[in-house]
Short mmCIF file of C-alpha atoms and ligand atoms in Angstrom, two decimals:
data_model
loop_
_atom_site.label_atom_id
_atom_site.label_comp_id
_atom_site.label_asym_id
_atom_site.label_seq_id
_atom_site.Cartn_x
_atom_site.Cartn_y
_atom_site.Cartn_z
CA UNK W 1 51.02 -100.58 70.30
CA UNK W 2 52.75 -102.06 73.30
CA UNK W 3 55.70 -99.62 73.32
CA UNK W 4 53.42 -96.75 73.42
CA UNK W 5 51.27 -98.15 76.33
CA UNK W 6 54.40 -98.54 78.38
CA UNK W 7 55.74 -95.15 77.19
CA UNK W 8 52.45 -93.63 78.33
CA UNK W 9 52.65 -95.22 81.80
CA UNK W 10 56.32 -94.81 82.69
CA UNK W 11 58.28 -92.53 80.38
CA UNK W 12 58.98 -88.85 80.59
CA UNK W 13 59.93 -87.14 77.26
CA UNK W 14 61.71 -83.82 76.96
CA UNK W 15 59.54 -80.83 77.90
CA UNK W 16 56.47 -82.91 78.13
CA UNK W 17 53.78 -84.38 80.42
CA UNK W 18 53.27 -87.94 81.47
CA UNK W 19 51.53 -89.36 79.57
CA UNK W 20 52.61 -87.15 76.63
CA UNK W 21 50.15 -84.65 75.29
CA UNK W 22 51.60 -84.68 71.80
CA UNK W 23 52.40 -87.49 69.47
CA UNK W 24 55.24 -89.93 70.30
CA UNK W 25 56.55 -92.02 67.45
CA UNK W 26 58.09 -95.37 68.23
CA UNK W 27 61.40 -95.79 66.35
CA UNK W 28 62.78 -99.24 65.32
CA UNK W 29 66.04 -98.36 63.72
CA UNK W 30 68.04 -95.69 61.91
CA UNK W 31 70.38 -95.61 59.00
CA UNK W 32 72.13 -92.74 57.31
CA UNK W 33 69.49 -89.95 56.98
CA UNK W 34 66.59 -92.19 57.60
CA UNK W 35 64.64 -92.92 60.76
CA UNK W 36 62.65 -96.28 60.54
CA UNK W 37 59.31 -96.35 62.61
CA UNK W 38 57.99 -99.55 64.25
CA UNK W 39 55.04 -99.40 61.91
CA UNK W 40 57.27 -99.49 58.87
CA UNK W 41 57.18 -95.76 58.03
CA UNK W 42 60.40 -94.26 56.77
CA UNK W 43 61.31 -90.63 57.65
CA UNK W 44 64.00 -88.47 56.27
CA UNK W 45 65.63 -86.76 59.26
CA UNK W 46 65.54 -83.02 59.20
CA UNK W 47 66.78 -82.50 62.82
CA UNK W 48 70.03 -84.67 62.85
CA UNK W 49 68.80 -85.54 66.49
CA UNK W 50 69.15 -81.91 67.78
CA UNK W 51 72.24 -80.87 65.98
CA UNK W 52 74.22 -84.08 67.01
CA UNK W 53 74.26 -86.62 64.06
CA UNK W 54 76.59 -84.70 61.85
CA UNK W 55 77.62 -87.75 59.86
CA UNK W 56 74.04 -89.24 59.67
CA UNK W 57 73.08 -92.48 61.63
CA UNK W 58 74.95 -95.74 62.05
CA UNK W 59 78.14 -94.51 60.45
CA UNK W 60 80.31 -97.68 60.14
CA UNK W 61 83.47 -95.89 61.31
CA UNK W 62 81.76 -94.80 64.52
CA UNK W 63 80.18 -98.08 65.04
CA UNK W 64 83.65 -99.82 64.58
CA UNK W 65 85.25 -97.45 67.12
CA UNK W 66 82.54 -98.19 69.68
CA UNK W 67 82.81 -102.01 69.23
CA UNK W 68 86.59 -102.01 69.41
CA UNK W 69 86.77 -99.87 72.53
CA UNK W 70 83.99 -101.92 74.12
CA UNK W 71 86.12 -104.97 73.89
CA UNK W 72 89.29 -103.23 75.32
CA UNK W 73 87.76 -101.13 78.12
CA UNK W 74 84.31 -99.57 78.20
CA UNK W 75 84.92 -97.30 81.19
CA UNK W 76 87.17 -96.57 84.21
CA UNK W 77 86.82 -93.82 86.62
CA UNK W 78 88.79 -90.70 85.65
CA UNK W 79 89.85 -89.83 89.17
CA UNK W 80 93.49 -90.77 89.34
CA UNK W 81 93.41 -92.82 86.16
CA UNK W 82 93.82 -91.80 82.55
CA UNK W 83 93.67 -93.59 79.10
CA UNK W 84 94.62 -93.21 75.46
CA UNK W 85 91.10 -92.43 74.13
CA UNK W 86 90.64 -89.46 76.54
CA UNK W 87 94.09 -88.11 76.13
CA UNK W 88 93.86 -88.45 72.32
CA UNK W 89 90.49 -86.60 72.47
CA UNK W 90 91.80 -83.73 74.65
CA UNK W 91 94.84 -83.31 72.30
CA UNK W 92 92.56 -83.15 69.33
CA UNK W 93 90.23 -80.66 70.88
CA UNK W 94 93.18 -78.41 71.93
CA UNK W 95 94.40 -78.39 68.45
CA UNK W 96 90.90 -77.73 67.00
CA UNK W 97 90.16 -74.79 69.54
CA UNK W 98 93.58 -73.36 70.33
CA UNK W 99 92.44 -73.85 73.95
CA UNK W 100 94.91 -76.44 75.52
CA UNK W 101 93.11 -77.26 78.79
CA UNK W 102 90.34 -79.60 78.40
CA UNK W 103 87.62 -80.84 80.82
CA UNK W 104 85.53 -83.85 79.55
CA UNK W 105 81.91 -83.69 80.69
CA UNK W 106 79.03 -85.92 80.15
CA UNK W 107 76.46 -83.52 78.51
CA UNK W 108 76.35 -80.02 77.21
CA UNK W 109 74.67 -78.62 80.31
CA UNK W 110 77.35 -80.01 82.48
CA UNK W 111 80.03 -78.34 80.33
CA UNK W 112 78.39 -75.05 80.84
CA UNK W 113 78.10 -75.57 84.61
CA UNK W 114 81.80 -76.36 84.66
CA UNK W 115 82.58 -73.36 82.42
CA UNK W 116 80.65 -70.91 84.90
CA UNK W 117 82.46 -72.53 87.84
CA UNK W 118 85.75 -72.14 86.11
CA UNK W 119 85.14 -68.45 85.36
CA UNK W 120 84.15 -67.86 89.15
CA UNK W 121 87.29 -69.74 90.33
CA UNK W 122 89.60 -67.79 87.87
CA UNK W 123 88.41 -64.51 89.27
CA UNK W 124 88.70 -65.86 92.78
CA UNK W 125 92.25 -66.94 92.10
CA UNK W 126 92.99 -63.36 91.15
CA UNK W 127 91.39 -62.07 94.40
CA UNK W 128 88.01 -60.94 92.83
CA UNK W 129 84.84 -62.14 94.51
CA UNK W 130 82.33 -61.98 91.70
CA UNK W 131 79.67 -64.50 90.60
CA UNK W 132 77.38 -62.70 88.16
CA UNK W 133 77.39 -63.28 84.34
CA UNK W 134 76.48 -61.17 81.45
CA UNK W 135 74.37 -63.26 79.13
CA UNK W 136 72.25 -62.40 76.04
CA UNK W 137 68.61 -62.10 75.37
CA UNK W 138 67.35 -65.18 73.44
CA UNK W 139 70.32 -67.24 74.94
CA UNK W 140 69.98 -70.83 75.56
CA UNK W 141 72.70 -72.72 77.46
CA UNK W 142 71.16 -75.88 78.79
CA UNK W 143 68.53 -77.08 81.37
CA UNK W 144 70.33 -77.43 84.56
CA UNK W 145 69.82 -74.67 87.19
CA UNK W 146 73.06 -72.89 86.78
CA UNK W 147 72.63 -73.05 82.85
CA UNK W 148 68.97 -71.81 83.22
CA UNK W 149 70.30 -68.81 85.09
CA UNK W 150 72.06 -67.61 81.92
CA UNK W 151 69.20 -68.55 79.51
CA UNK W 152 66.79 -65.84 78.43
CA UNK W 153 64.57 -65.00 81.38
CA UNK W 154 61.50 -64.13 79.13
CA UNK W 155 61.39 -67.13 76.72
CA UNK W 156 62.74 -69.95 78.94
CA UNK W 157 61.42 -71.73 81.91
CA UNK W 158 62.84 -69.16 84.47
CA UNK W 159 59.61 -68.03 85.95
CA UNK W 160 58.77 -71.60 87.14
CA UNK W 161 61.81 -71.77 89.38
CA UNK W 162 61.88 -68.27 90.61
CA UNK W 163 64.41 -67.54 93.42
CA UNK W 164 66.21 -70.72 92.98
CA UNK W 165 67.90 -69.44 89.90
CA UNK W 166 71.14 -67.38 89.99
CA UNK W 167 70.44 -63.84 88.98
CA UNK W 168 72.37 -62.59 85.93
CA UNK W 169 72.57 -59.68 83.81
CA UNK W 170 70.94 -59.74 80.31
CA UNK W 171 71.54 -57.62 77.26
CA UNK W 172 70.89 -57.55 73.54
CA UNK W 173 73.51 -58.32 71.00
CA UNK W 174 73.49 -54.55 70.08
CA UNK W 175 74.14 -53.27 73.67
CA UNK W 176 76.66 -56.07 74.72
CA UNK W 177 79.65 -53.69 74.63
CA UNK W 178 77.97 -51.03 76.72
CA UNK W 179 76.74 -53.56 79.21
CA UNK W 180 80.30 -55.07 79.62
CA UNK W 181 81.60 -51.48 80.25
CA UNK W 182 78.97 -50.81 82.91
CA UNK W 183 79.28 -54.02 84.83
CA UNK W 184 82.92 -54.88 84.21
CA UNK W 185 83.88 -54.79 87.92
CA UNK W 186 80.94 -56.99 89.08
CA UNK W 187 81.00 -59.80 86.68
CA UNK W 188 82.72 -63.14 86.59
CA UNK W 189 82.26 -63.61 82.99
CA UNK W 190 80.49 -63.06 79.68
CA UNK W 191 78.73 -66.07 78.13
CA UNK W 192 77.25 -66.11 74.63
CA UNK W 193 76.43 -68.22 71.75
CA UNK W 194 78.43 -67.32 68.60
CA UNK W 195 76.73 -66.39 65.28
CA UNK W 196 73.53 -68.50 65.83
CA UNK W 197 71.50 -68.57 68.95
CA UNK W 198 70.00 -72.00 69.05
CA UNK W 199 66.98 -73.21 71.16
CA UNK W 200 66.34 -69.59 72.45
CA UNK W 201 65.11 -68.42 69.16
CA UNK W 202 67.24 -69.62 66.17
CA UNK W 203 68.70 -66.13 65.68
CA UNK W 204 71.46 -65.57 63.21
CA UNK W 205 73.85 -62.58 63.96
CA UNK W 206 76.65 -60.84 62.09
CA UNK W 207 80.00 -61.44 63.88
CA UNK W 208 80.60 -57.83 65.19
CA UNK W 209 79.42 -58.52 68.83
CA UNK W 210 81.98 -61.38 69.11
CA UNK W 211 84.82 -59.02 68.32
CA UNK W 212 83.50 -56.40 70.72
CA UNK W 213 83.11 -59.04 73.48
CA UNK W 214 86.61 -60.34 72.82
CA UNK W 215 88.06 -56.95 72.93
CA UNK W 216 86.39 -55.74 76.08
CA UNK W 217 87.07 -59.01 78.00
CA UNK W 218 90.70 -58.96 77.05
CA UNK W 219 90.86 -55.20 78.15
CA UNK W 220 89.24 -55.87 81.49
CA UNK W 221 90.48 -59.41 82.08
CA UNK W 222 86.94 -61.03 82.12
CA UNK W 223 86.62 -64.62 80.99
CA UNK W 224 84.88 -64.81 77.75
CA UNK W 225 82.81 -68.05 77.65
CA UNK W 226 81.68 -69.17 74.25
CA UNK W 227 78.96 -71.81 74.02
CA UNK W 228 79.56 -73.68 70.83
CA UNK W 229 77.50 -76.65 71.81
CA UNK W 230 75.14 -76.10 68.93
CA UNK W 231 77.25 -74.17 66.58
CA UNK W 232 80.46 -76.16 66.77
CA UNK W 233 81.87 -78.82 64.42
CA UNK W 234 80.96 -76.91 61.24
CA UNK W 235 77.21 -76.26 61.65
CA UNK W 236 77.67 -72.55 60.63
CA UNK W 237 79.86 -73.24 57.68
CA UNK W 238 83.19 -72.79 59.68
CA UNK W 239 84.49 -75.05 62.20
CA UNK W 240 83.41 -72.80 65.15
CA UNK W 241 80.88 -69.99 65.26
CA UNK W 242 83.84 -67.83 66.72
CA UNK W 243 85.77 -68.26 63.47
CA UNK W 244 83.42 -65.93 61.67
CA UNK W 245 84.88 -63.25 63.89
CA UNK W 246 88.34 -64.67 64.12
CA UNK W 247 88.41 -64.72 67.80
CA UNK W 248 89.33 -67.29 70.42
CA UNK W 249 87.38 -67.22 73.68
CA UNK W 250 88.92 -67.97 76.96
CA UNK W 251 86.61 -70.73 77.69
CA UNK W 252 84.70 -72.86 75.13
CA UNK W 253 82.03 -75.33 75.60
CA UNK W 254 81.26 -77.98 72.86
CA UNK W 255 78.87 -81.07 72.77
CA UNK W 256 76.07 -82.24 70.52
CA UNK W 257 78.12 -83.10 67.36
CA UNK W 258 81.25 -84.01 69.29
CA UNK W 259 80.51 -87.84 69.18
CA UNK W 260 78.65 -87.49 65.76
CA UNK W 261 75.37 -88.01 67.97
CA UNK W 262 76.19 -91.54 69.12
CA UNK W 263 77.22 -91.08 72.72
CA UNK W 264 76.53 -88.50 75.42
CA UNK W 265 79.68 -86.41 75.64
CA UNK W 266 80.63 -82.80 75.86
CA UNK W 267 83.74 -80.83 76.73
CA UNK W 268 84.92 -77.50 77.99
CA UNK W 269 88.32 -76.09 76.68
CA UNK W 270 90.16 -73.20 78.35
CA UNK W 271 93.21 -71.08 77.76
CA UNK W 272 96.47 -71.90 79.58
CA UNK W 273 96.08 -68.66 81.41
CA UNK W 274 92.79 -69.82 82.97
CA UNK W 275 94.05 -73.26 83.84
CA UNK W 276 97.41 -72.00 85.14
CA UNK W 277 95.91 -69.09 87.27
CA UNK W 278 93.47 -71.63 88.99
CA UNK W 279 96.05 -74.40 89.39
CA UNK W 280 98.74 -72.02 90.72
CA UNK W 281 96.40 -70.27 93.19
CA UNK W 282 95.39 -71.23 96.69
CA UNK W 283 92.21 -72.76 95.17
CA UNK W 284 94.39 -75.11 93.12
CA UNK W 285 91.66 -77.24 91.49
CA UNK W 286 88.43 -77.33 89.59
CA UNK W 287 85.87 -78.74 92.12
CA UNK W 288 83.93 -80.85 89.58
CA UNK W 289 84.17 -84.54 88.62
CA UNK W 290 81.31 -86.51 87.06
CA UNK W 291 81.19 -90.20 87.54
CA UNK W 292 81.42 -90.90 83.78
CA UNK W 293 83.95 -88.22 83.13
CA UNK W 294 86.16 -89.28 80.27
CA UNK W 295 84.08 -92.34 79.39
CA UNK W 296 86.30 -94.46 77.15
CA UNK W 297 83.39 -95.47 74.76
CA UNK W 298 82.35 -91.93 74.28
CA UNK W 299 86.04 -90.68 73.79
CA UNK W 300 86.67 -93.30 71.20
CA UNK W 301 83.51 -92.40 69.21
CA UNK W 302 84.39 -88.76 69.52
CA UNK W 303 87.97 -89.44 68.28
CA UNK W 304 86.51 -91.36 65.23
CA UNK W 305 83.89 -88.63 64.62
CA UNK W 306 86.38 -85.85 64.75
CA UNK W 307 88.84 -87.66 62.26
CA UNK W 308 85.87 -88.33 60.01
CA UNK W 309 85.00 -84.69 60.04
CA UNK W 310 88.53 -83.17 59.56
CA UNK W 311 89.38 -85.64 56.76
CA UNK W 312 86.10 -85.01 55.02
CA UNK W 313 85.08 -82.22 52.62
CA UNK W 314 82.55 -80.96 55.13
CA UNK W 315 83.11 -77.34 54.19
CA UNK W 316 81.99 -77.85 50.61
CA UNK W 317 79.13 -79.98 51.84
CA UNK W 318 77.83 -77.51 54.41
CA UNK W 319 78.22 -74.59 51.76
CA UNK W 320 76.12 -76.61 49.37
CA UNK W 321 73.47 -77.26 51.98
CA UNK W 322 73.44 -73.50 52.80
CA UNK W 323 72.82 -72.53 49.19
CA UNK W 324 69.99 -75.08 48.91
CA UNK W 325 68.32 -73.96 52.09
CA UNK W 326 68.59 -70.22 50.81
CA UNK W 327 67.24 -70.87 47.42
CA UNK W 328 64.52 -73.33 48.53
CA UNK W 329 63.11 -71.29 51.40
CA UNK W 330 63.35 -67.77 49.66
CA UNK W 331 59.90 -68.19 48.15
CA UNK W 332 58.33 -68.60 51.68
CA UNK W 333 59.35 -64.87 52.49
CA UNK W 334 56.26 -63.53 50.59
CA UNK W 335 53.61 -65.75 52.50
CA UNK W 336 51.35 -63.76 54.87
CA UNK W 337 51.84 -66.24 57.76
CA UNK W 338 55.69 -66.19 57.63
CA UNK W 339 57.52 -63.67 59.74
CA UNK W 340 61.03 -64.33 58.58
CA UNK W 341 63.21 -66.84 56.72
CA UNK W 342 66.90 -67.28 57.65
CA UNK W 343 69.67 -69.71 57.20
CA UNK W 344 73.37 -70.30 57.62
CA UNK W 345 75.57 -73.40 57.11
CA UNK W 346 73.47 -76.60 57.68
CA UNK W 347 70.69 -74.68 59.38
CA UNK W 348 67.50 -73.53 57.81
CA UNK W 349 64.82 -71.50 59.70
CA UNK W 350 61.41 -70.42 58.81
CA UNK W 351 59.78 -68.21 61.54
CA UNK W 352 56.02 -68.13 61.55
CA UNK W 353 54.02 -65.25 62.78
CA UNK W 354 51.83 -67.51 64.91
CA UNK W 355 53.09 -70.21 67.51
CA UNK W 356 49.96 -72.39 67.08
CA UNK W 357 51.07 -74.32 63.97
CA UNK W 358 53.95 -76.40 65.32
CA UNK W 359 52.08 -79.75 65.77
CA UNK W 360 50.20 -79.27 62.34
CA UNK W 361 53.53 -78.65 60.53
CA UNK W 362 55.08 -81.67 62.28
CA UNK W 363 52.09 -83.92 61.48
CA UNK W 364 52.17 -82.84 57.73
CA UNK W 365 55.80 -83.51 57.35
CA UNK W 366 55.69 -86.91 59.09
CA UNK W 367 52.79 -87.91 56.79
CA UNK W 368 54.95 -86.91 54.01
CA UNK W 369 58.00 -88.73 55.07
CA UNK W 370 60.04 -86.11 56.93
CA UNK W 371 61.03 -85.91 60.61
CA UNK W 372 60.92 -82.39 61.93
CA UNK W 373 60.14 -81.03 65.38
CA UNK W 374 59.21 -77.36 65.32
CA UNK W 375 59.02 -75.27 68.50
CA UNK W 376 56.76 -72.36 68.98
CA UNK W 377 56.91 -70.08 65.88
CA UNK W 378 60.10 -71.74 64.60
CA UNK W 379 60.13 -74.38 61.92
CA UNK W 380 63.75 -75.26 61.44
CA UNK W 381 66.00 -77.99 60.08
CA UNK W 382 69.57 -78.90 60.77
CA UNK W 383 70.93 -81.66 58.50
CA UNK W 384 73.73 -84.03 58.51
CA UNK W 385 76.73 -82.89 56.26
CA UNK W 386 76.48 -86.09 54.22
CA UNK W 387 72.90 -85.70 53.22
CA UNK W 388 72.21 -86.21 49.60
CA UNK W 389 70.72 -83.36 47.54
CA UNK W 390 67.64 -85.62 46.94
CA UNK W 391 67.07 -85.97 50.65
CA UNK W 392 67.55 -82.33 51.27
CA UNK W 393 65.20 -81.37 48.51
CA UNK W 394 62.72 -83.76 49.97
CA UNK W 395 63.08 -81.91 53.33
CA UNK W 396 62.82 -78.41 51.87
CA UNK W 397 59.80 -79.17 49.52
CA UNK W 398 57.90 -80.94 52.45
CA UNK W 399 58.47 -78.08 54.72
CA UNK W 400 57.30 -75.63 52.06
CA UNK W 401 54.22 -77.59 51.36
CA UNK W 402 53.47 -77.89 55.08
CA UNK W 403 53.60 -74.18 55.52
CA UNK W 404 51.84 -73.24 52.28
CA UNK W 405 49.05 -75.59 53.43
CA UNK W 406 48.39 -73.66 56.66
C1 PLP N 1 71.97 -78.20 73.61
C2 PLP N 1 72.63 -77.12 74.06
C3 PLP N 1 73.06 -77.02 75.44
C4 PLP N 1 72.78 -78.12 76.41
O1 PLP N 1 73.33 -79.38 76.11
P1 PLP N 1 72.78 -80.74 76.54
O2 PLP N 1 73.72 -81.65 76.15
O3 PLP N 1 71.32 -80.87 76.14
O4 PLP N 1 72.85 -80.63 78.07
C5 PLP N 1 73.78 -75.96 75.82
N1 PLP N 1 73.98 -74.93 75.07
C6 PLP N 1 73.54 -74.90 73.65
C7 PLP N 1 73.93 -73.79 72.88
C8 PLP N 1 72.79 -75.91 73.19
O5 PLP N 1 72.39 -76.03 71.96
#
């Protein structure tokens, strides 16, 4: 096929070689929960395009928001200019997070970079010259160099970049409190994913570590950065992972679901204390400003997506998805090849004992009409909240068959 020939010659894919060593499927179009391939195959989507398509594909409300904004003003620089789609989005994010100071970024990784820089500046503004962070084992915070510096050093790509990465302090969820106590005078912040650690291992935690982190960070005036890029916008059954512990961080990053998966946009929100302390100090400003900051098309789609979400019965939907994942995956626990089965909200995970089956599981699912992309030992699904029970059962039964057939 022509697309694949060109792809093999010119196109990098995520975490891949050129040409790709694994199967690449040409997609023709999408609709709701379905991905239509060029060859006519229809796949039910079990990935929601890496946690982002929370309303399914081609939602008419999002398309209309995009079309309307495209005719008014697609983009202007955000340096010295502002506009209603951006201010409206910042206001919505402030309300949803209880964090009033919002920085619009163009990807999740950039929002994490800005969060790390903000924490360093906050400390500097208070006369503290610190730049190390406490992060968690199994953490994933993005692929840029600063972000990689707070990703798990063992299971990420750290070793490939060696000295170029910032050196930080890693600890387990269990030892987080102890570690904060030990390094409290040397760190610029604590960064963590709440309740679910995503790409670093799809781990589900109980909320206690969030309460401990909040308590100690408040006690020692250390910025607590919570990365809600994966967990946010309802994925764990509550709006934010933080809501499971009833805490508010000092700095929150969000992305992925923000535009319902249609546009590249993320955001960092901070407390007024953080923004006031930086703004009123000699430093005075956050030294960061992407060219496409506050992109009006992305802001309009994000506004439409957030309105759709808050005005829908997403909680009921996500609860119902959670109970279907629990019930359907339960029986896999007894299989010899399965190490663990866990799920929360719209996320279902089967951890295999062996990392060699990812491609086999993917091929089986695609042959049987389901799009899934396992990594390593992890076969996981994250679904859109408006998925039908029939579609969800198709996903769970196909994954079960795939694993049973190994
Ligand atoms: C995906 C992800 C990121 C990075 O976001 P990008 O938009 O891919 O740059 C950061 N943190 C977490 C928790 C993520 O899941």
